[in-house]
PDB file of C-alpha atoms in Angstrom:
ATOM      1  CA  MET A   1     -20.555-153.270  70.353  1.00 44.00           C
ATOM      2  CA  LYS A   2     -19.952-155.253  73.455  1.00 44.00           C
ATOM      3  CA  ARG A   3     -16.160-154.996  72.881  1.00 43.00           C
ATOM      4  CA  ILE A   4     -16.230-151.731  71.832  1.00 43.00           C
ATOM      5  CA  SER A   5     -18.416-150.547  74.876  1.00 51.00           C
ATOM      6  CA  GLN A   6     -15.742-152.262  77.049  1.00 52.00           C
ATOM      7  CA  LEU A   7     -13.398-150.751  75.459  1.00 45.00           C
ATOM      8  CA  SER A   8     -14.585-147.838  76.074  1.00 50.00           C
ATOM      9  CA  MET A   9     -15.314-148.715  79.912  1.00 50.00           C
ATOM     10  CA  LEU A  10     -11.445-149.026  80.343  1.00 45.00           C
ATOM     11  CA  ILE A  11      -9.958-145.934  78.640  1.00 42.00           C
ATOM     12  CA  ILE A  12     -12.619-143.902  81.167  1.00 43.00           C
ATOM     13  CA  LEU A  13     -11.282-146.220  84.007  1.00 43.00           C
ATOM     14  CA  PHE A  14      -7.954-144.905  82.987  1.00 41.00           C
ATOM     15  CA  VAL A  15      -8.252-141.325  82.641  1.00 37.00           C
ATOM     16  CA  LEU A  16      -9.846-141.339  85.881  1.00 39.00           C
ATOM     17  CA  LEU A  17      -7.323-143.677  87.447  1.00 37.00           C
ATOM     18  CA  TYR A  18      -4.754-140.943  86.413  1.00 35.00           C
ATOM     19  CA  PHE A  19      -6.172-137.815  87.421  1.00 35.00           C
ATOM     20  CA  LEU A  20      -7.993-138.897  90.839  1.00 36.00           C
ATOM     21  CA  LEU A  21      -4.921-140.974  92.267  1.00 35.00           C
ATOM     22  CA  PRO A  22      -2.900-138.600  94.109  1.00 35.00           C
ATOM     23  CA  PHE A  23       1.152-138.559  92.162  1.00 33.00           C
ATOM     24  CA  SER A  24       4.529-136.834  92.833  1.00 36.00           C
ATOM     25  CA  LYS A  25       4.700-133.622  90.723  1.00 41.00           C
ATOM     26  CA  GLU A  26       8.091-132.384  92.104  1.00 44.00           C
ATOM     27  CA  PRO A  27      11.360-133.362  90.442  1.00 50.00           C
ATOM     28  CA  PRO A  28      13.262-136.042  92.319  1.00 58.00           C
ATOM     29  CA  ALA A  29      16.283-134.738  94.345  1.00 63.00           C
ATOM     30  CA  ARG A  30      18.962-133.476  92.700  1.00 67.00           C
ATOM     31  CA  GLU A  31      22.089-134.694  92.644  1.00 67.00           C
ATOM     32  CA  SER A  32      24.475-132.168  93.660  1.00 77.00           C
ATOM     33  CA  MET A  33      23.974-128.952  95.470  1.00 90.00           C
ATOM     34  CA  ILE A  34      27.465-126.836  94.762  1.00 92.00           C
ATOM     35  CA  PHE A  35      29.039-123.999  96.931  1.00 93.00           C
ATOM     36  CA  PHE A  36      29.832-120.829  95.239  1.00 95.00           C
ATOM     37  CA  PRO A  37      31.429-117.248  96.401  1.00 95.00           C
ATOM     38  CA  LEU A  38      28.015-115.715  98.373  1.00 96.00           C
ATOM     39  CA  ASP A  39      26.563-113.253  97.069  1.00 95.00           C
ATOM     40  CA  PRO A  40      26.368-110.480  99.710  1.00 94.00           C
ATOM     41  CA  ASN A  41      23.117-108.734  98.077  1.00 95.00           C
ATOM     42  CA  VAL A  42      21.268-111.232  97.852  1.00 96.00           C
ATOM     43  CA  THR A  43      19.502-112.302 101.728  1.00 96.00           C
ATOM     44  CA  PHE A  44      16.974-114.660 103.068  1.00 97.00           C
ATOM     45  CA  THR A  45      13.720-113.167 103.849  1.00 97.00           C
ATOM     46  CA  LYS A  46      12.556-116.169 105.965  1.00 97.00           C
ATOM     47  CA  ALA A  47      14.297-119.604 107.391  1.00 98.00           C
ATOM     48  CA  HIS A  48      12.490-121.596 109.495  1.00 98.00           C
ATOM     49  CA  THR A  49      11.861-125.551 110.658  1.00 98.00           C
ATOM     50  CA  ARG A  50       9.277-126.340 113.107  1.00 98.00           C
ATOM     51  CA  LEU A  51       8.094-129.558 114.922  1.00 98.00           C
ATOM     52  CA  VAL A  52       4.922-129.879 116.049  1.00 98.00           C
ATOM     53  CA  LEU A  53       3.109-132.890 118.184  1.00 98.00           C
ATOM     54  CA  GLU A  54      -0.655-133.633 117.051  1.00 96.00           C
ATOM     55  CA  PRO A  55      -2.589-133.532 120.128  1.00 92.00           C
ATOM     56  CA  LYS A  56      -4.083-137.547 119.508  1.00 90.00           C
ATOM     57  CA  LYS A  57      -2.149-140.547 119.019  1.00 92.00           C
ATOM     58  CA  LYS A  58      -3.392-142.998 116.393  1.00 88.00           C
ATOM     59  CA  ASN A  59      -2.944-146.330 116.839  1.00 88.00           C
ATOM     60  CA  ASN A  60      -1.287-145.692 120.246  1.00 90.00           C
ATOM     61  CA  GLU A  61       1.368-144.027 118.003  1.00 95.00           C
ATOM     62  CA  TYR A  62       2.187-140.379 118.258  1.00 97.00           C
ATOM     63  CA  VAL A  63       2.173-137.899 114.823  1.00 97.00           C
ATOM     64  CA  LEU A  64       4.862-135.301 114.756  1.00 97.00           C
ATOM     65  CA  ARG A  65       4.400-132.598 112.159  1.00 97.00           C
ATOM     66  CA  TRP A  66       7.578-131.043 110.136  1.00 98.00           C
ATOM     67  CA  HIS A  67       7.529-128.577 108.449  1.00 97.00           C
ATOM     68  CA  THR A  68       9.996-126.411 106.916  1.00 98.00           C
ATOM     69  CA  THR A  69      10.003-122.681 104.562  1.00 98.00           C
ATOM     70  CA  SER A  70      12.418-120.323 103.613  1.00 98.00           C
ATOM     71  CA  SER A  71      12.416-117.223 101.033  1.00 98.00           C
ATOM     72  CA  LEU A  72      14.661-115.746  99.463  1.00 98.00           C
ATOM     73  CA  ASP A  73      14.420-111.728  98.581  1.00 96.00           C
ATOM     74  CA  ARG A  74      14.169-112.156  94.931  1.00 95.00           C
ATOM     75  CA  LYS A  75      13.551-114.858  92.511  1.00 97.00           C
ATOM     76  CA  VAL A  76      16.794-116.964  91.395  1.00 97.00           C
ATOM     77  CA  TYR A  77      18.032-119.715  89.128  1.00 96.00           C
ATOM     78  CA  LEU A  78      17.653-122.206  91.558  1.00 96.00           C
ATOM     79  CA  ARG A  79      16.324-122.574  94.702  1.00 97.00           C
ATOM     80  CA  GLN A  80      16.684-125.785  97.211  1.00 97.00           C
ATOM     81  CA  ASP A  81      16.557-126.970 100.636  1.00 98.00           C
ATOM     82  CA  ILE A  82      17.278-130.368 102.059  1.00 98.00           C
ATOM     83  CA  SER A  83      16.060-131.085 106.008  1.00 98.00           C
ATOM     84  CA  LEU A  84      17.117-133.772 108.551  1.00 98.00           C
ATOM     85  CA  ILE A  85      15.467-134.950 111.444  1.00 98.00           C
ATOM     86  CA  PHE A  86      17.198-137.127 114.182  1.00 98.00           C
ATOM     87  CA  ALA A  87      15.267-138.865 117.283  1.00 98.00           C
ATOM     88  CA  ASP A  88      17.754-139.761 120.645  1.00 98.00           C
ATOM     89  CA  GLY A  89      21.021-138.891 118.392  1.00 98.00           C
ATOM     90  CA  ARG A  90      19.587-141.356 115.343  1.00 98.00           C
ATOM     91  CA  LEU A  91      18.640-140.054 111.427  1.00 98.00           C
ATOM     92  CA  LEU A  92      14.897-140.204 111.492  1.00 98.00           C
ATOM     93  CA  GLY A  93      13.633-138.845 108.399  1.00 97.00           C
ATOM     94  CA  THR A  94      15.180-136.387 105.681  1.00 97.00           C
ATOM     95  CA  LEU A  95      13.054-133.400 103.504  1.00 97.00           C
ATOM     96  CA  SER A  96      14.495-132.546 100.291  1.00 96.00           C
ATOM     97  CA  LYS A  97      13.246-129.827  97.361  1.00 96.00           C
ATOM     98  CA  TRP A  98      14.277-128.106  94.544  1.00 94.00           C
ATOM     99  CA  LYS A  99      12.866-125.494  92.138  1.00 95.00           C
ATOM    100  CA  GLU A 100      13.901-123.248  89.066  1.00 95.00           C
ATOM    101  CA  ASN A 101      13.435-120.112  88.528  1.00 95.00           C
ATOM    102  CA  SER A 102      11.924-119.875  92.479  1.00 96.00           C
ATOM    103  CA  GLN A 103      11.893-118.034  95.371  1.00 97.00           C
ATOM    104  CA  THR A 104      10.406-119.519  97.904  1.00 98.00           C
ATOM    105  CA  LEU A 105       9.929-122.909  99.024  1.00 98.00           C
ATOM    106  CA  LEU A 106       7.610-124.878 101.658  1.00 98.00           C
ATOM    107  CA  GLN A 107       8.101-128.843 102.620  1.00 97.00           C
ATOM    108  CA  GLU A 108       5.716-130.723 105.096  1.00 97.00           C
ATOM    109  CA  LYS A 109       6.146-134.164 106.443  1.00 97.00           C
ATOM    110  CA  THR A 110       4.134-136.435 108.964  1.00 96.00           C
ATOM    111  CA  VAL A 111       6.460-138.992 111.407  1.00 95.00           C
ATOM    112  CA  THR A 112       4.602-141.298 113.085  1.00 96.00           C
ATOM    113  CA  GLU A 113       7.016-142.624 116.083  1.00 96.00           C
ATOM    114  CA  LYS A 114       6.022-143.993 119.972  1.00 94.00           C
ATOM    115  CA  ASN A 115       8.086-143.543 123.247  1.00 95.00           C
ATOM    116  CA  SER A 116       9.724-140.593 124.909  1.00 97.00           C
ATOM    117  CA  ARG A 117      11.777-138.756 122.554  1.00 98.00           C
ATOM    118  CA  LEU A 118      14.005-135.777 121.671  1.00 98.00           C
ATOM    119  CA  PHE A 119      13.639-134.934 118.111  1.00 98.00           C
ATOM    120  CA  GLN A 120      16.436-132.169 116.727  1.00 98.00           C
ATOM    121  CA  ALA A 121      15.587-130.829 113.195  1.00 98.00           C
ATOM    122  CA  ILE A 122      18.595-128.436 110.508  1.00 98.00           C
ATOM    123  CA  SER A 123      17.806-127.625 107.261  1.00 98.00           C
ATOM    124  CA  PHE A 124      20.057-126.210 104.818  1.00 98.00           C
ATOM    125  CA  HIS A 125      18.309-123.269 102.788  1.00 98.00           C
ATOM    126  CA  TYR A 126      20.260-122.263  99.547  1.00 98.00           C
ATOM    127  CA  GLY A 127      19.712-120.303  96.669  1.00 97.00           C
ATOM    128  CA  GLU A 128      22.078-120.554  93.483  1.00 96.00           C
ATOM    129  CA  ILE A 129      21.647-116.674  91.335  1.00 97.00           C
ATOM    130  CA  HIS A 130      23.041-116.727  88.313  1.00 96.00           C
ATOM    131  CA  ASP A 131      24.416-112.900  86.605  1.00 91.00           C
ATOM    132  CA  GLY A 132      25.578-113.948  82.663  1.00 89.00           C
ATOM    133  CA  GLU A 133      28.659-115.793  83.429  1.00 90.00           C
ATOM    134  CA  ASP A 134      28.683-115.370  87.025  1.00 94.00           C
ATOM    135  CA  ILE A 135      27.368-117.754  89.648  1.00 96.00           C
ATOM    136  CA  ARG A 136      26.817-116.988  92.919  1.00 97.00           C
ATOM    137  CA  SER A 137      25.495-118.264  95.677  1.00 97.00           C
ATOM    138  CA  SER A 138      22.681-117.273  99.462  1.00 97.00           C
ATOM    139  CA  GLN A 139      22.368-120.037 102.500  1.00 97.00           C
ATOM    140  CA  LYS A 140      21.041-120.252 105.784  1.00 98.00           C
ATOM    141  CA  MET A 141      20.307-122.550 108.770  1.00 98.00           C
ATOM    142  CA  SER A 142      17.348-123.257 110.754  1.00 98.00           C
ATOM    143  CA  GLY A 143      16.832-125.901 112.806  1.00 98.00           C
ATOM    144  CA  ASP A 144      14.343-126.725 115.494  1.00 98.00           C
ATOM    145  CA  TYR A 145      14.389-129.345 118.628  1.00 98.00           C
ATOM    146  CA  LEU A 146      11.120-131.454 120.824  1.00 98.00           C
ATOM    147  CA  TYR A 147      11.131-133.038 123.951  1.00 98.00           C
ATOM    148  CA  VAL A 148       7.869-135.264 123.583  1.00 98.00           C
ATOM    149  CA  ILE A 149       6.762-137.343 126.307  1.00 97.00           C
ATOM    150  CA  ASP A 150       5.262-140.286 125.667  1.00 96.00           C
ATOM    151  CA  SER A 151       4.538-142.617 129.018  1.00 91.00           C
ATOM    152  CA  ALA A 152       1.883-144.518 130.916  1.00 86.00           C
ATOM    153  CA  TYR A 153       1.669-142.610 133.807  1.00 85.00           C
ATOM    154  CA  SER A 154       1.700-139.163 132.162  1.00 85.00           C
ATOM    155  CA  PRO A 155      -1.002-137.726 129.231  1.00 91.00           C
ATOM    156  CA  LEU A 156       0.946-137.242 125.730  1.00 95.00           C
ATOM    157  CA  MET A 157       3.052-133.867 125.738  1.00 96.00           C
ATOM    158  CA  SER A 158       5.578-131.988 124.219  1.00 97.00           C
ATOM    159  CA  PHE A 159       7.656-128.854 124.864  1.00 98.00           C
ATOM    160  CA  ARG A 160      11.115-127.279 124.186  1.00 97.00           C
ATOM    161  CA  GLN A 161      11.802-125.490 127.286  1.00 96.00           C
ATOM    162  CA  ALA A 162      10.704-127.088 130.233  1.00 96.00           C
ATOM    163  CA  LYS A 163       8.429-125.721 133.015  1.00 96.00           C
ATOM    164  CA  THR A 164       6.822-128.126 135.697  1.00 95.00           C
ATOM    165  CA  THR A 165       8.872-130.469 138.006  1.00 95.00           C
ATOM    166  CA  GLU A 166       8.045-133.695 135.558  1.00 94.00           C
ATOM    167  CA  GLN A 167       9.232-132.034 132.362  1.00 96.00           C
ATOM    168  CA  LYS A 168      12.712-130.769 134.179  1.00 97.00           C
ATOM    169  CA  LYS A 169      12.448-134.659 134.906  1.00 96.00           C
ATOM    170  CA  TRP A 170      12.429-136.046 131.844  1.00 97.00           C
ATOM    171  CA  GLU A 171      14.365-133.165 129.628  1.00 97.00           C
ATOM    172  CA  ASN A 172      16.861-133.826 131.735  1.00 97.00           C
ATOM    173  CA  VAL A 173      17.156-137.954 130.651  1.00 97.00           C
ATOM    174  CA  LEU A 174      16.497-137.600 127.387  1.00 98.00           C
ATOM    175  CA  LYS A 175      18.981-134.441 126.681  1.00 97.00           C
ATOM    176  CA  GLN A 176      21.635-136.836 128.629  1.00 98.00           C
ATOM    177  CA  THR A 177      20.117-140.449 127.019  1.00 98.00           C
ATOM    178  CA  THR A 178      20.830-138.568 123.974  1.00 98.00           C
ATOM    179  CA  ARG A 179      24.096-136.886 124.815  1.00 98.00           C
ATOM    180  CA  GLN A 180      26.037-139.872 126.659  1.00 98.00           C
ATOM    181  CA  PHE A 181      25.091-142.281 123.160  1.00 98.00           C
ATOM    182  CA  LEU A 182      26.643-139.314 120.522  1.00 98.00           C
ATOM    183  CA  ASP A 183      29.594-138.648 122.861  1.00 98.00           C
ATOM    184  CA  TYR A 184      30.118-142.757 123.530  1.00 98.00           C
ATOM    185  CA  LYS A 185      29.957-143.115 119.330  1.00 98.00           C
ATOM    186  CA  THR A 186      32.347-140.278 119.223  1.00 98.00           C
ATOM    187  CA  LYS A 187      35.122-142.037 121.112  1.00 97.00           C
ATOM    188  CA  GLN A 188      34.553-145.289 119.452  1.00 98.00           C
ATOM    189  CA  LEU A 189      34.663-142.906 115.616  1.00 98.00           C
ATOM    190  CA  ALA A 190      37.756-141.026 117.006  1.00 98.00           C
ATOM    191  CA  ASN A 191      39.504-144.071 118.448  1.00 98.00           C
ATOM    192  CA  HIS A 192      38.771-145.922 114.919  1.00 98.00           C
ATOM    193  CA  PHE A 193      40.414-143.014 113.262  1.00 98.00           C
ATOM    194  CA  SER A 194      42.958-142.689 115.226  1.00 97.00           C
ATOM    195  CA  ILE A 195      41.310-138.701 115.996  1.00 97.00           C
ATOM    196  CA  ARG A 196      43.396-137.131 118.543  1.00 94.00           C
ATOM    197  CA  GLU A 197      40.163-134.450 120.012  1.00 92.00           C
ATOM    198  CA  LYS A 198      42.610-131.791 121.548  1.00 94.00           C
ATOM    199  CA  ASN A 199      43.537-130.911 117.771  1.00 96.00           C
ATOM    200  CA  TYR A 200      40.068-129.487 116.604  1.00 97.00           C
ATOM    201  CA  TYR A 201      36.648-127.709 117.365  1.00 96.00           C
ATOM    202  CA  TYR A 202      34.131-130.638 117.178  1.00 94.00           C
ATOM    203  CA  LEU A 203      30.032-129.993 117.581  1.00 97.00           C
ATOM    204  CA  TYR A 204      27.359-132.203 116.090  1.00 98.00           C
ATOM    205  CA  LEU A 205      25.233-131.335 112.913  1.00 98.00           C
ATOM    206  CA  PRO A 206      22.507-129.284 114.581  1.00 98.00           C
ATOM    207  CA  GLU A 207      24.662-127.575 116.789  1.00 97.00           C
ATOM    208  CA  LEU A 208      25.999-125.876 113.277  1.00 97.00           C
ATOM    209  CA  MET A 209      23.151-123.914 113.036  1.00 96.00           C
ATOM    210  CA  VAL A 210      24.629-121.353 115.962  1.00 95.00           C
ATOM    211  CA  TYR A 211      27.027-120.117 113.099  1.00 97.00           C
ATOM    212  CA  ASN A 212      24.456-118.741 111.161  1.00 94.00           C
ATOM    213  CA  GLU A 213      25.338-115.500 112.926  1.00 91.00           C
ATOM    214  CA  GLN A 214      28.710-116.296 114.454  1.00 96.00           C
ATOM    215  CA  PRO A 215      31.420-117.077 113.577  1.00 97.00           C
ATOM    216  CA  PHE A 216      34.306-119.927 114.199  1.00 97.00           C
ATOM    217  CA  PRO A 217      37.189-119.354 117.055  1.00 96.00           C
ATOM    218  CA  ASP A 218      39.514-116.674 115.662  1.00 95.00           C
ATOM    219  CA  LEU A 219      38.105-116.613 112.061  1.00 96.00           C
ATOM    220  CA  SER A 220      36.524-114.156 110.463  1.00 96.00           C
ATOM    221  CA  MET A 221      32.591-114.740 109.013  1.00 96.00           C
ATOM    222  CA  GLU A 222      33.263-114.731 105.543  1.00 95.00           C
ATOM    223  CA  LYS A 223      35.516-117.750 106.212  1.00 97.00           C
ATOM    224  CA  THR A 224      32.954-119.464 108.453  1.00 97.00           C
ATOM    225  CA  GLN A 225      30.173-119.573 106.160  1.00 97.00           C
ATOM    226  CA  LYS A 226      32.545-120.337 103.464  1.00 97.00           C
ATOM    227  CA  ILE A 227      33.331-123.661 105.604  1.00 97.00           C
ATOM    228  CA  ILE A 228      29.874-124.255 106.056  1.00 98.00           C
ATOM    229  CA  GLY A 229      28.074-124.391 102.780  1.00 97.00           C
ATOM    230  CA  SER A 230      31.091-126.584 101.526  1.00 97.00           C
ATOM    231  CA  LEU A 231      30.842-128.325 104.613  1.00 98.00           C
ATOM    232  CA  TRP A 232      27.105-129.071 103.044  1.00 98.00           C
ATOM    233  CA  GLU A 233      28.237-129.029 100.196  1.00 97.00           C
ATOM    234  CA  GLY A 234      29.506-132.308 101.002  1.00 96.00           C
ATOM    235  CA  LEU A 235      27.190-133.712 103.684  1.00 97.00           C
ATOM    236  CA  TYR A 236      24.365-133.732 100.620  1.00 97.00           C
ATOM    237  CA  LYS A 237      26.373-136.002  98.359  1.00 96.00           C
ATOM    238  CA  ASN A 238      27.538-138.310 100.727  1.00 97.00           C
ATOM    239  CA  TYR A 239      25.456-138.703 103.746  1.00 98.00           C
ATOM    240  CA  PHE A 240      22.195-137.238 102.524  1.00 97.00           C
ATOM    241  CA  LEU A 241      21.372-138.760  99.218  1.00 96.00           C
ATOM    242  CA  GLY A 242      22.999-142.119 100.258  1.00 97.00           C
ATOM    243  CA  ILE A 243      26.143-143.231 102.079  1.00 97.00           C
ATOM    244  CA  LYS A 244      29.207-144.990 100.727  1.00 96.00           C
ATOM    245  CA  LYS A 245      30.310-148.313 102.251  1.00 96.00           C
ATOM    246  CA  LYS A 246      34.002-149.586 102.200  1.00 94.00           C
ATOM    247  CA  ASN A 247      32.517-152.519  99.798  1.00 95.00           C
ATOM    248  CA  GLY A 248      31.236-149.787  97.434  1.00 94.00           C
ATOM    249  CA  THR A 249      27.289-150.170  97.729  1.00 96.00           C
ATOM    250  CA  ILE A 250      24.833-146.889  98.597  1.00 96.00           C
ATOM    251  CA  VAL A 251      22.994-147.376 101.981  1.00 97.00           C
ATOM    252  CA  SER A 252      20.710-145.099 103.086  1.00 97.00           C
ATOM    253  CA  PRO A 253      21.344-142.683 105.701  1.00 98.00           C
ATOM    254  CA  ILE A 254      18.014-143.327 107.769  1.00 98.00           C
ATOM    255  CA  GLY A 255      18.987-144.710 111.119  1.00 98.00           C
ATOM    256  CA  SER A 256      22.297-143.725 111.438  1.00 98.00           C
ATOM    257  CA  THR A 257      24.271-141.702 114.042  1.00 98.00           C
ATOM    258  CA  MET A 258      23.956-138.013 113.476  1.00 98.00           C
ATOM    259  CA  PRO A 259      27.293-136.736 111.913  1.00 98.00           C
ATOM    260  CA  VAL A 260      30.161-135.065 114.461  1.00 98.00           C
ATOM    261  CA  ILE A 261      32.186-132.338 112.508  1.00 98.00           C
ATOM    262  CA  PHE A 262      35.951-132.279 113.824  1.00 98.00           C
ATOM    263  CA  ILE A 263      37.457-129.130 112.274  1.00 98.00           C
ATOM    264  CA  SER A 264      41.410-128.507 112.439  1.00 97.00           C
ATOM    265  CA  LYS A 265      42.516-125.727 114.597  1.00 96.00           C
ATOM    266  CA  ASP A 266      44.395-124.634 111.827  1.00 96.00           C
ATOM    267  CA  TYR A 267      40.845-124.943 110.132  1.00 97.00           C
ATOM    268  CA  THR A 268      43.087-126.583 106.898  1.00 97.00           C
ATOM    269  CA  TYR A 269      40.847-129.270 106.707  1.00 98.00           C
ATOM    270  CA  LEU A 270      37.704-131.371 108.542  1.00 98.00           C
ATOM    271  CA  ILE A 271      36.706-134.532 109.167  1.00 98.00           C
ATOM    272  CA  VAL A 272      32.964-136.155 109.769  1.00 98.00           C
ATOM    273  CA  LEU A 273      32.301-138.994 111.505  1.00 98.00           C
ATOM    274  CA  PHE A 274      29.077-141.467 111.907  1.00 98.00           C
ATOM    275  CA  GLU A 275      28.212-144.742 111.853  1.00 98.00           C
ATOM    276  CA  THR A 276      25.525-146.211 109.232  1.00 98.00           C
ATOM    277  CA  ARG A 277      22.299-148.344 110.499  1.00 97.00           C
ATOM    278  CA  ASP A 278      24.457-151.709 110.202  1.00 96.00           C
ATOM    279  CA  GLY A 279      27.781-150.687 112.641  1.00 97.00           C
ATOM    280  CA  GLU A 280      29.749-149.409 110.249  1.00 98.00           C
ATOM    281  CA  GLN A 281      32.144-147.004 111.109  1.00 98.00           C
ATOM    282  CA  ILE A 282      32.077-144.067 107.879  1.00 98.00           C
ATOM    283  CA  GLN A 283      34.557-141.209 108.055  1.00 98.00           C
ATOM    284  CA  LEU A 284      34.505-137.940 105.433  1.00 98.00           C
ATOM    285  CA  ILE A 285      37.648-135.667 104.866  1.00 97.00           C
ATOM    286  CA  GLN A 286      37.166-131.919 103.290  1.00 97.00           C
ATOM    287  CA  GLN A 287      39.869-129.846 102.594  1.00 96.00           C
ATOM    288  CA  ILE A 288      39.143-126.335 103.883  1.00 95.00           C
ATOM    289  CA  SER A 289      41.005-124.029 101.243  1.00 84.00           C
TER     290      SER A 289
END
C-alpha cells in the first residue's frame, strides 16, 4: 500500500508540473521566408513596432518593452513577423512568430540593459497567400527608435524627439557615436571586400523602412518592393537565423554589427555587409532579377 501511495503521489506531482510550469506553445522559427509576387488586393491594415521604457529600474538596470503587431485585411495561408532590435549599432535581440491560417500576429519581449543607448528596431511583416496553385505574398515594414538616458547625473528618461537642452545634448552624442561606429565599420568592410562606394546606393537596415511608401531612386514602386521582399528573404536565412562563418560553423547574429546594404546603381545586384560578434567580416551577395 505504501508503494502504491508513493507512485500515486509521483503521478499527481508530474501532472501538476506539466500543467503549471510555463512552456511555449509557439512553433519554432521557420527555416525559410520566401518572396512570392505581391498580391495588390491583400493589404496590411496594421503594422506596428514600439519601444517603451519602464519607469523604474530593477537591480540597477532598466527594462525596455519591445512590442510588434500586424494584421492583414483577411486570413491567409501563412502569417509571419520578424523583428530586430539594435543598440548603438549592434544587434541586441530578435523576435519571430508564424501562424498558419491567420490574420493577426502579436509579439512582446522585454530587454534589460544599462547605460545610455540609442535603440533602433525594425520589423518585417509577411503574409503568404494561396489561391489554388497560385501563391502570392503581402509585406510591410515597421520600426521604432528610442533614446534612453541612464546617467548618474539625471533621472532615468527616454525620448524620440529631444525637447530639452539636456535631451538635445544626449541625442547628439548617441546619434553621432552610433553613426561614427557604423560608418567606421562600413569603411573597413567596403575596403576588405574591394567595394567602390560611388557605384552603389547604400543604407543601414533600419533606414530601409522609408521605402514602405516610396521607391528607390529611378525605380518603380513595384520593383522596389520586389527587391525589399527578396532582401528580407536573404536576411532571414543568412543573418536572422544564424550567420555562416568561413569555417562552416553557424553562429548567432546577436552582437553583430547592423547590416549595411549596398545596391548597385544599375539595380542588377545588392550586397549586405556586417561583422560578427567576434570580428569576422561577412559579405552576402544577391542578384536582382
